[in-house]
Amino acid sequence: MSLAFDDYGRPYIILRDQGQKKRMKGLEAYKSNILAAKAVANTLSSSLGPKGMDKMLVSPDGDVSVTNDGATIVEKMEIQHPTAKLLVELSQSQDAEIGDGTTGVVVLAGKLLEQALTLLDKGIHPLKISDGFDRACDVAIKHLETISEEIDIQANEHEALIQAACTALGSKVVSKRKRELGKIAVTAVLDVADLARRDVNLDLIKIQTKTGGSVEDTRLISGILIDKDMSHPQMPKEVKEAKICLLTCPFEPPKPKTKHNINISSAEDYKKLYLQEQQYFVDMVKLVKDSGANIALCQWGFDDEANHLLLQNELPAVRWVSGTDVELIAMATGARIIPRFQEITPEKLGKAGSVKEVQFGTSNERMLVIENCQCTKAVTILIRGGSQMIVDEAKRSIHDAICVIRNLIKDNRIVYGGGSAELACAIQVLQYADEVSSVEQYAIRSFADALEGIPCCLADNCGLNPITSVAQAKARQLQESNPRIGIDCMELGTTDMKEQRIYETLSSKKQQIQLATQVVKMILKIDDVIAPDDY
Amino acid sequence: MDIVGNVLPQVLKDEATEDKGEMARLQSFVGAIAVADLVKTTLGPKGMDKILKPTGPGQEMTHITVTNDGATILKSMYVENPAAKILIEISKTQDEEVGDGTTTVAVLAGELLREGEKLIQKRIHPQHVIAGWRIARDVALKRLRDISSENDINSQEFHDDLVKIARTTLSSKLITSDRDYFADLCVKAVLRLKGSSNLDYIQIIKLPGGTIRDSYLDDGFILKKQITIGCKRRIENAKILVANTAMDYDKIKIYGTKVKVNSMDKVAEIEAAEKEKMKHKVDKILKYQPTVFVNRQLIYNYPEQLLADSGITVIEHADFEGMERVAAATGAEILSTFDAPERSAQVLGHCDLIEEIMIGEEKMIKFSGCKKNEACTIVLRGASTHILDEVDRSIHDALCVLITTVKNKRVVWGGGNSEMQMAAACEEEAKKVQGKQAFAIEAFARALRQIPTIICDNGGYDSAELIQNFKVELQKGNQSCGLNMTDGTIGNMSELGVKECLRVKEQALMAASEAAELIMRVDDIVKCAPRKRERA
């Protein structure tokens, strides 16, 4: 701990509670930060690629989850170290922006930090290193764009999209059914996609999970599935040609927001109030009924009396529909969300082909399916699986696949996977390094080495010899000037990723390299860590 | 410290642990196999039971459970090991999805992992093991579907199949000596549902006393309630009004209402008004002209008396499930408002006879000759509550399997036949597959064969000899051979009448292989620091 002394040789305190704080400075701080970040990256590196392994995470409450998804792993690890936390955020921002490649980005950052450590040992100033990385990153991104290819997403029944989805699903536990799940994801995205604007609103794809059956039983429902049942057990289980009234007010007498008191001071008042109360219920049901609705979905509850009145008036109803479901149903059926009974008009009703109750398994769980909605713009993917952990992991995997497809619809340029894109960039960056005459040259060269780390890691996870296979692939890329040569992870006998049809989106790759470089630059700029000494 | 000797900064929280590679894998194998070993002695007709004793202080903690049901055992166990938790999870799912085979699924997953561990020791990469397992699972599933047979739902054969399936399911339980009796009972109950899969309509009433043999299926419907004092105890041609309404006093539902009076007179007036309101409600009910009034909620003395005076039999406090059953059985509508007496015919339920009966020492109400004859009641008798609970679980298993069979209709031979057939299919496939995956396929076959082996072992027979003979018998083309657990020989399952539901086997196979795969893929276990609990 550094101490300052005044003219008389007495120490004086600069930081508050200085004695209780831990402080690291200079090279020590760099190294400690880099090592912590690397530790996280190392944990993730064995999850990379189609033969990557999963991680089992036990939460503070003892719940178990098994996953291969980088963002989920780092999130659930509950990392405490401040710099390691930066990597958690890195993975999460990749997840938020792109949705896929969350493992890759952390592994790349780890490789870059590893290189930075050697450079620091050589005595190169951290700022020079980050400068070099920055320049190298620009070169790599530019090269990625030149080697990217545009694909026709419409061709051959969206074959390219399915392949890209398969690439995303290939590393997950559901990889056995990647083709089927890929197709489901593609159909789901295309159903809700606005191809003219090249935009997809992912809110319209609902992913519902239900344990039981097997992953094969996962299916796409061209409608909405909600985990609710009819409010009264004797209401009809199916409504055809449904006219849906979507309410966000309870079937109860209104509760004014202002504070008020109704004082009953005589028996007449009491009777009047009773009659009025009854009238409320009758009126409410009548208003709904008069609008021509034949099913009411309510965000709130209603009590027994209202419930029975609805049954009596042959108006099936569902209560406690969640807010997100209400919005989704509104979008799909064209219904307007009605906040007050007085505002119900026939035009505000949503239309759907059918609303029916379906039952699963032996336990009495029922769900409602709203099918053939007026504006079919919402779909549900119902995921099944042998246990909660599998279902959860399948959900994360399908989410990744959906994100990839969305990105392709937004931007149909792809690069090839299997480490080929990284390798191609590495070669380009290496060439560029020789043109730089300053200290940055070393940093740029190291950047190329870090990029090569990705195919290395892939090969390692697949049980291949990493150095030999990367060297071979690199040599072939140079000889044939073919940027599509990568690592043959699935042992299909070809290293040309175009033949293996391993597609990755350009946007994801670009984002990975940019984000990783940014975080590494950030970590390299930290030369002083002041923290409470309790960890 | 890492390999080069750098001191690694602490990344995870205090008390959090991370295990990698071999250590992680070892941990999952050990946990999963331990769980499987724990339940495997309950497998098969000669399986043993377990006593479950809750931990912790307090009177209610002394209640013990004796059971043979895998899901019940696993659910009540407290385990730390994450892999073991996955096994428990699949057992639970199996219970929810098909209701039976909960032990099989955990044991199969455990055996798969045991074989998997051996392969890992042979330096085969987990991903290759998984690749092999996936091939094996598909082959096994295909064979399972090929060997299953289907009968028309209305035929006598199908009915016989159901009885056989119920017998097979019950044979591993406590009531195995009376399984014919109970199998018949369960099948009758399920057939009454006429294809509907709502188990709620089959009510199970447990009453200690008598022997298991005294249990019976009542074709009427029994409500575990009493008729209010002062009402008729026997009503013929009953018209039943089923209601869910407050019969104490009606709460005013308008927000912010408060009774505020300034004199005693007013209080009396309001009281009278309240009373009148209740009377009004009773009058409205009377307009429906029911002879029996069943309410879910409590009924105060005053309305009760009013109703009884009009000659209506009153039953209060029926629980919600009971109500739904009454409504379903008698074809009544559950009412909460009473403003449409003109719909009387439509909303009232009907049954030929309602009477108070005594079972053992308890009074109950029996509804017989109901309009819709879907609901029925199984009355279980037995020497103690522990026995009754176990019988209840067994009957529940049997009912679940039967309902699944009615839905799915396909059946396979029991006695380990399906497992042996699947194992044989896997072994045939292993011969055709190139590469290391073949080892995993063989391992899968061995794991499948473990199920009949364990069944033999549990019966105290020479499993090695029996399983080999079994294999030979199958090889000869005897498609319906299986384990005869009474004599310890290989018998003909069609003669012994041992059948099982395809759906149960299918689900067990898929869930077990999915879980094994999930555990196999793990190479790193991160345990977060346990949440600090505040002492209450």
PDB file of N, CA and C in Angstrom, chain B residues 130-187:
ATOM      1  N   ILE B 130     -21.843 -40.399 -26.718  1.00  0.00           N
ATOM      2  CA  ILE B 130     -23.176 -39.855 -26.965  1.00  0.00           C
ATOM      3  C   ILE B 130     -23.636 -40.193 -28.381  1.00  0.00           C
ATOM      4  N   ALA B 131     -22.720 -40.041 -29.341  1.00  0.00           N
ATOM      5  CA  ALA B 131     -23.075 -40.355 -30.725  1.00  0.00           C
ATOM      6  C   ALA B 131     -23.573 -41.790 -30.827  1.00  0.00           C
ATOM      7  N   GLY B 132     -22.864 -42.712 -30.135  1.00  0.00           N
ATOM      8  CA  GLY B 132     -23.265 -44.121 -30.161  1.00  0.00           C
ATOM      9  C   GLY B 132     -24.614 -44.320 -29.508  1.00  0.00           C
ATOM     10  N   TRP B 133     -24.793 -43.694 -28.375  1.00  0.00           N
ATOM     11  CA  TRP B 133     -26.062 -43.832 -27.653  1.00  0.00           C
ATOM     12  C   TRP B 133     -27.245 -43.366 -28.498  1.00  0.00           C
ATOM     13  N   ARG B 134     -26.984 -42.283 -29.247  1.00  0.00           N
ATOM     14  CA  ARG B 134     -28.080 -41.761 -30.066  1.00  0.00           C
ATOM     15  C   ARG B 134     -28.505 -42.767 -31.132  1.00  0.00           C
ATOM     16  N   ILE B 135     -27.524 -43.397 -31.754  1.00  0.00           N
ATOM     17  CA  ILE B 135     -27.850 -44.421 -32.746  1.00  0.00           C
ATOM     18  C   ILE B 135     -28.628 -45.537 -32.053  1.00  0.00           C
ATOM     19  N   ALA B 136     -28.093 -45.961 -30.903  1.00  0.00           N
ATOM     20  CA  ALA B 136     -28.699 -47.080 -30.181  1.00  0.00           C
ATOM     21  C   ALA B 136     -30.130 -46.768 -29.781  1.00  0.00           C
ATOM     22  N   ARG B 137     -30.332 -45.546 -29.342  1.00  0.00           N
ATOM     23  CA  ARG B 137     -31.672 -45.206 -28.885  1.00  0.00           C
ATOM     24  C   ARG B 137     -32.679 -45.301 -30.032  1.00  0.00           C
ATOM     25  N   ASP B 138     -32.289 -44.790 -31.202  1.00  0.00           N
ATOM     26  CA  ASP B 138     -33.198 -44.843 -32.342  1.00  0.00           C
ATOM     27  C   ASP B 138     -33.519 -46.274 -32.720  1.00  0.00           C
ATOM     28  N   VAL B 139     -32.474 -47.103 -32.721  1.00  0.00           N
ATOM     29  CA  VAL B 139     -32.676 -48.501 -33.079  1.00  0.00           C
ATOM     30  C   VAL B 139     -33.608 -49.163 -32.063  1.00  0.00           C
ATOM     31  N   ALA B 140     -33.349 -48.900 -30.791  1.00  0.00           N
ATOM     32  CA  ALA B 140     -34.151 -49.510 -29.737  1.00  0.00           C
ATOM     33  C   ALA B 140     -35.606 -49.069 -29.842  1.00  0.00           C
ATOM     34  N   LEU B 141     -35.772 -47.795 -30.102  1.00  0.00           N
ATOM     35  CA  LEU B 141     -37.126 -47.253 -30.201  1.00  0.00           C
ATOM     36  C   LEU B 141     -37.881 -47.882 -31.364  1.00  0.00           C
ATOM     37  N   LYS B 142     -37.160 -48.057 -32.457  1.00  0.00           N
ATOM     38  CA  LYS B 142     -37.798 -48.640 -33.638  1.00  0.00           C
ATOM     39  C   LYS B 142     -38.229 -50.073 -33.340  1.00  0.00           C
ATOM     40  N   ARG B 143     -37.337 -50.818 -32.676  1.00  0.00           N
ATOM     41  CA  ARG B 143     -37.655 -52.196 -32.364  1.00  0.00           C
ATOM     42  C   ARG B 143     -38.842 -52.246 -31.400  1.00  0.00           C
ATOM     43  N   LEU B 144     -38.819 -51.342 -30.440  1.00  0.00           N
ATOM     44  CA  LEU B 144     -39.900 -51.311 -29.455  1.00  0.00           C
ATOM     45  C   LEU B 144     -41.239 -51.106 -30.154  1.00  0.00           C
ATOM     46  N   ARG B 145     -41.250 -50.183 -31.123  1.00  0.00           N
ATOM     47  CA  ARG B 145     -42.513 -49.916 -31.827  1.00  0.00           C
ATOM     48  C   ARG B 145     -42.895 -51.088 -32.706  1.00  0.00           C
ATOM     49  N   ASP B 146     -41.872 -51.744 -33.288  1.00  0.00           N
ATOM     50  CA  ASP B 146     -42.164 -52.888 -34.158  1.00  0.00           C
ATOM     51  C   ASP B 146     -42.787 -54.042 -33.388  1.00  0.00           C
ATOM     52  N   ILE B 147     -42.328 -54.270 -32.167  1.00  0.00           N
ATOM     53  CA  ILE B 147     -42.829 -55.448 -31.462  1.00  0.00           C
ATOM     54  C   ILE B 147     -44.157 -55.175 -30.760  1.00  0.00           C
ATOM     55  N   SER B 148     -44.599 -53.931 -30.781  1.00  0.00           N
ATOM     56  CA  SER B 148     -45.853 -53.656 -30.076  1.00  0.00           C
ATOM     57  C   SER B 148     -47.037 -54.058 -30.946  1.00  0.00           C
ATOM     58  N   SER B 149     -48.130 -54.339 -30.296  1.00  0.00           N
ATOM     59  CA  SER B 149     -49.315 -54.725 -31.046  1.00  0.00           C
ATOM     60  C   SER B 149     -50.468 -53.824 -30.643  1.00  0.00           C
ATOM     61  N   GLU B 150     -51.471 -53.773 -31.503  1.00  0.00           N
ATOM     62  CA  GLU B 150     -52.575 -52.869 -31.258  1.00  0.00           C
ATOM     63  C   GLU B 150     -53.885 -53.606 -31.428  1.00  0.00           C
ATOM     64  N   ASN B 151     -54.792 -53.369 -30.519  1.00  0.00           N
ATOM     65  CA  ASN B 151     -56.114 -53.975 -30.633  1.00  0.00           C
ATOM     66  C   ASN B 151     -57.176 -52.901 -30.697  1.00  0.00           C
ATOM     67  N   ASP B 152     -58.292 -53.257 -31.317  1.00  0.00           N
ATOM     68  CA  ASP B 152     -59.392 -52.310 -31.412  1.00  0.00           C
ATOM     69  C   ASP B 152     -59.906 -51.997 -30.015  1.00  0.00           C
ATOM     70  N   ILE B 153     -60.233 -50.740 -29.811  1.00  0.00           N
ATOM     71  CA  ILE B 153     -60.553 -50.288 -28.451  1.00  0.00           C
ATOM     72  C   ILE B 153     -61.799 -50.944 -27.869  1.00  0.00           C
ATOM     73  N   ASN B 154     -62.695 -51.376 -28.747  1.00  0.00           N
ATOM     74  CA  ASN B 154     -63.938 -51.946 -28.218  1.00  0.00           C
ATOM     75  C   ASN B 154     -63.898 -53.466 -28.101  1.00  0.00           C
ATOM     76  N   SER B 155     -62.811 -54.054 -28.592  1.00  0.00           N
ATOM     77  CA  SER B 155     -62.800 -55.510 -28.651  1.00  0.00           C
ATOM     78  C   SER B 155     -62.557 -56.122 -27.263  1.00  0.00           C
ATOM     79  N   GLN B 156     -62.882 -57.370 -27.163  1.00  0.00           N
ATOM     80  CA  GLN B 156     -62.649 -58.108 -25.934  1.00  0.00           C
ATOM     81  C   GLN B 156     -61.145 -58.219 -25.667  1.00  0.00           C
ATOM     82  N   GLU B 157     -60.364 -58.349 -26.777  1.00  0.00           N
ATOM     83  CA  GLU B 157     -58.911 -58.507 -26.617  1.00  0.00           C
ATOM     84  C   GLU B 157     -58.328 -57.288 -25.910  1.00  0.00           C
ATOM     85  N   PHE B 158     -58.841 -56.131 -26.317  1.00  0.00           N
ATOM     86  CA  PHE B 158     -58.313 -54.911 -25.719  1.00  0.00           C
ATOM     87  C   PHE B 158     -58.630 -54.876 -24.225  1.00  0.00           C
ATOM     88  N   HIS B 159     -59.812 -55.304 -23.921  1.00  0.00           N
ATOM     89  CA  HIS B 159     -60.221 -55.351 -22.527  1.00  0.00           C
ATOM     90  C   HIS B 159     -59.311 -56.296 -21.738  1.00  0.00           C
ATOM     91  N   ASP B 160     -59.037 -57.458 -22.355  1.00  0.00           N
ATOM     92  CA  ASP B 160     -58.140 -58.420 -21.706  1.00  0.00           C
ATOM     93  C   ASP B 160     -56.750 -57.824 -21.517  1.00  0.00           C
ATOM     94  N   ASP B 161     -56.302 -57.121 -22.568  1.00  0.00           N
ATOM     95  CA  ASP B 161     -54.989 -56.487 -22.487  1.00  0.00           C
ATOM     96  C   ASP B 161     -54.926 -55.544 -21.301  1.00  0.00           C
ATOM     97  N   LEU B 162     -55.995 -54.776 -21.145  1.00  0.00           N
ATOM     98  CA  LEU B 162     -56.007 -53.805 -20.053  1.00  0.00           C
ATOM     99  C   LEU B 162     -55.861 -54.510 -18.712  1.00  0.00           C
ATOM    100  N   VAL B 163     -56.602 -55.602 -18.568  1.00  0.00           N
ATOM    101  CA  VAL B 163     -56.530 -56.337 -17.302  1.00  0.00           C
ATOM    102  C   VAL B 163     -55.106 -56.842 -17.085  1.00  0.00           C
ATOM    103  N   LYS B 164     -54.496 -57.341 -18.173  1.00  0.00           N
ATOM    104  CA  LYS B 164     -53.140 -57.874 -18.048  1.00  0.00           C
ATOM    105  C   LYS B 164     -52.151 -56.778 -17.684  1.00  0.00           C
ATOM    106  N   ILE B 165     -52.322 -55.623 -18.317  1.00  0.00           N
ATOM    107  CA  ILE B 165     -51.409 -54.506 -18.021  1.00  0.00           C
ATOM    108  C   ILE B 165     -51.547 -54.100 -16.562  1.00  0.00           C
ATOM    109  N   ALA B 166     -52.774 -53.992 -16.113  1.00  0.00           N
ATOM    110  CA  ALA B 166     -52.995 -53.601 -14.720  1.00  0.00           C
ATOM    111  C   ALA B 166     -52.376 -54.622 -13.786  1.00  0.00           C
ATOM    112  N   ARG B 167     -52.539 -55.906 -14.128  1.00  0.00           N
ATOM    113  CA  ARG B 167     -51.943 -56.974 -13.311  1.00  0.00           C
ATOM    114  C   ARG B 167     -50.428 -56.815 -13.243  1.00  0.00           C
ATOM    115  N   THR B 168     -49.824 -56.547 -14.417  1.00  0.00           N
ATOM    116  CA  THR B 168     -48.370 -56.414 -14.453  1.00  0.00           C
ATOM    117  C   THR B 168     -47.919 -55.245 -13.587  1.00  0.00           C
ATOM    118  N   THR B 169     -48.611 -54.135 -13.726  1.00  0.00           N
ATOM    119  CA  THR B 169     -48.227 -52.960 -12.947  1.00  0.00           C
ATOM    120  C   THR B 169     -48.358 -53.231 -11.451  1.00  0.00           C
ATOM    121  N   LEU B 170     -49.455 -53.884 -11.093  1.00  0.00           N
ATOM    122  CA  LEU B 170     -49.707 -54.097  -9.670  1.00  0.00           C
ATOM    123  C   LEU B 170     -48.836 -55.201  -9.078  1.00  0.00           C
ATOM    124  N   SER B 171     -48.278 -56.042  -9.951  1.00  0.00           N
ATOM    125  CA  SER B 171     -47.571 -57.208  -9.431  1.00  0.00           C
ATOM    126  C   SER B 171     -46.337 -56.814  -8.628  1.00  0.00           C
ATOM    127  N   SER B 172     -45.800 -55.607  -8.878  1.00  0.00           N
ATOM    128  CA  SER B 172     -44.596 -55.242  -8.127  1.00  0.00           C
ATOM    129  C   SER B 172     -44.952 -54.548  -6.822  1.00  0.00           C
ATOM    130  N   LYS B 173     -46.224 -54.421  -6.539  1.00  0.00           N
ATOM    131  CA  LYS B 173     -46.618 -53.633  -5.384  1.00  0.00           C
ATOM    132  C   LYS B 173     -47.050 -54.508  -4.219  1.00  0.00           C
ATOM    133  N   LEU B 174     -47.395 -53.824  -3.182  1.00  0.00           N
ATOM    134  CA  LEU B 174     -47.795 -54.489  -1.954  1.00  0.00           C
ATOM    135  C   LEU B 174     -48.984 -55.415  -2.157  1.00  0.00           C
ATOM    136  N   ILE B 175     -49.877 -55.008  -3.067  1.00  0.00           N
ATOM    137  CA  ILE B 175     -51.121 -55.756  -3.202  1.00  0.00           C
ATOM    138  C   ILE B 175     -51.002 -56.876  -4.222  1.00  0.00           C
ATOM    139  N   THR B 176     -49.781 -57.337  -4.445  1.00  0.00           N
ATOM    140  CA  THR B 176     -49.587 -58.326  -5.510  1.00  0.00           C
ATOM    141  C   THR B 176     -50.437 -59.584  -5.323  1.00  0.00           C
ATOM    142  N   SER B 177     -50.718 -59.934  -4.063  1.00  0.00           N
ATOM    143  CA  SER B 177     -51.499 -61.152  -3.860  1.00  0.00           C
ATOM    144  C   SER B 177     -52.941 -60.973  -4.319  1.00  0.00           C
ATOM    145  N   ASP B 178     -53.406 -59.741  -4.293  1.00  0.00           N
ATOM    146  CA  ASP B 178     -54.782 -59.494  -4.709  1.00  0.00           C
ATOM    147  C   ASP B 178     -54.843 -58.792  -6.053  1.00  0.00           C
ATOM    148  N   ARG B 179     -53.787 -58.980  -6.850  1.00  0.00           N
ATOM    149  CA  ARG B 179     -53.694 -58.133  -8.033  1.00  0.00           C
ATOM    150  C   ARG B 179     -54.825 -58.386  -9.026  1.00  0.00           C
ATOM    151  N   ASP B 180     -55.295 -59.644  -9.114  1.00  0.00           N
ATOM    152  CA  ASP B 180     -56.374 -59.908 -10.066  1.00  0.00           C
ATOM    153  C   ASP B 180     -57.597 -59.080  -9.709  1.00  0.00           C
ATOM    154  N   TYR B 181     -57.859 -59.076  -8.422  1.00  0.00           N
ATOM    155  CA  TYR B 181     -59.014 -58.347  -7.927  1.00  0.00           C
ATOM    156  C   TYR B 181     -58.894 -56.863  -8.248  1.00  0.00           C
ATOM    157  N   PHE B 182     -57.720 -56.315  -7.924  1.00  0.00           N
ATOM    158  CA  PHE B 182     -57.543 -54.881  -8.133  1.00  0.00           C
ATOM    159  C   PHE B 182     -57.423 -54.527  -9.607  1.00  0.00           C
ATOM    160  N   ALA B 183     -56.821 -55.415 -10.386  1.00  0.00           N
ATOM    161  CA  ALA B 183     -56.687 -55.154 -11.817  1.00  0.00           C
ATOM    162  C   ALA B 183     -58.072 -54.994 -12.428  1.00  0.00           C
ATOM    163  N   ASP B 184     -58.944 -55.888 -12.062  1.00  0.00           N
ATOM    164  CA  ASP B 184     -60.302 -55.857 -12.564  1.00  0.00           C
ATOM    165  C   ASP B 184     -60.983 -54.545 -12.149  1.00  0.00           C
ATOM    166  N   LEU B 185     -60.757 -54.208 -10.895  1.00  0.00           N
ATOM    167  CA  LEU B 185     -61.348 -52.999 -10.335  1.00  0.00           C
ATOM    168  C   LEU B 185     -60.886 -51.739 -11.092  1.00  0.00           C
ATOM    169  N   CYS B 186     -59.575 -51.685 -11.334  1.00  0.00           N
ATOM    170  CA  CYS B 186     -59.031 -50.511 -12.023  1.00  0.00           C
ATOM    171  C   CYS B 186     -59.559 -50.428 -13.452  1.00  0.00           C
ATOM    172  N   VAL B 187     -59.579 -51.562 -14.137  1.00  0.00           N
ATOM    173  CA  VAL B 187     -60.022 -51.549 -15.532  1.00  0.00           C
ATOM    174  C   VAL B 187     -61.462 -51.073 -15.607  1.00  0.00           C
TER     175      VAL B 187
END
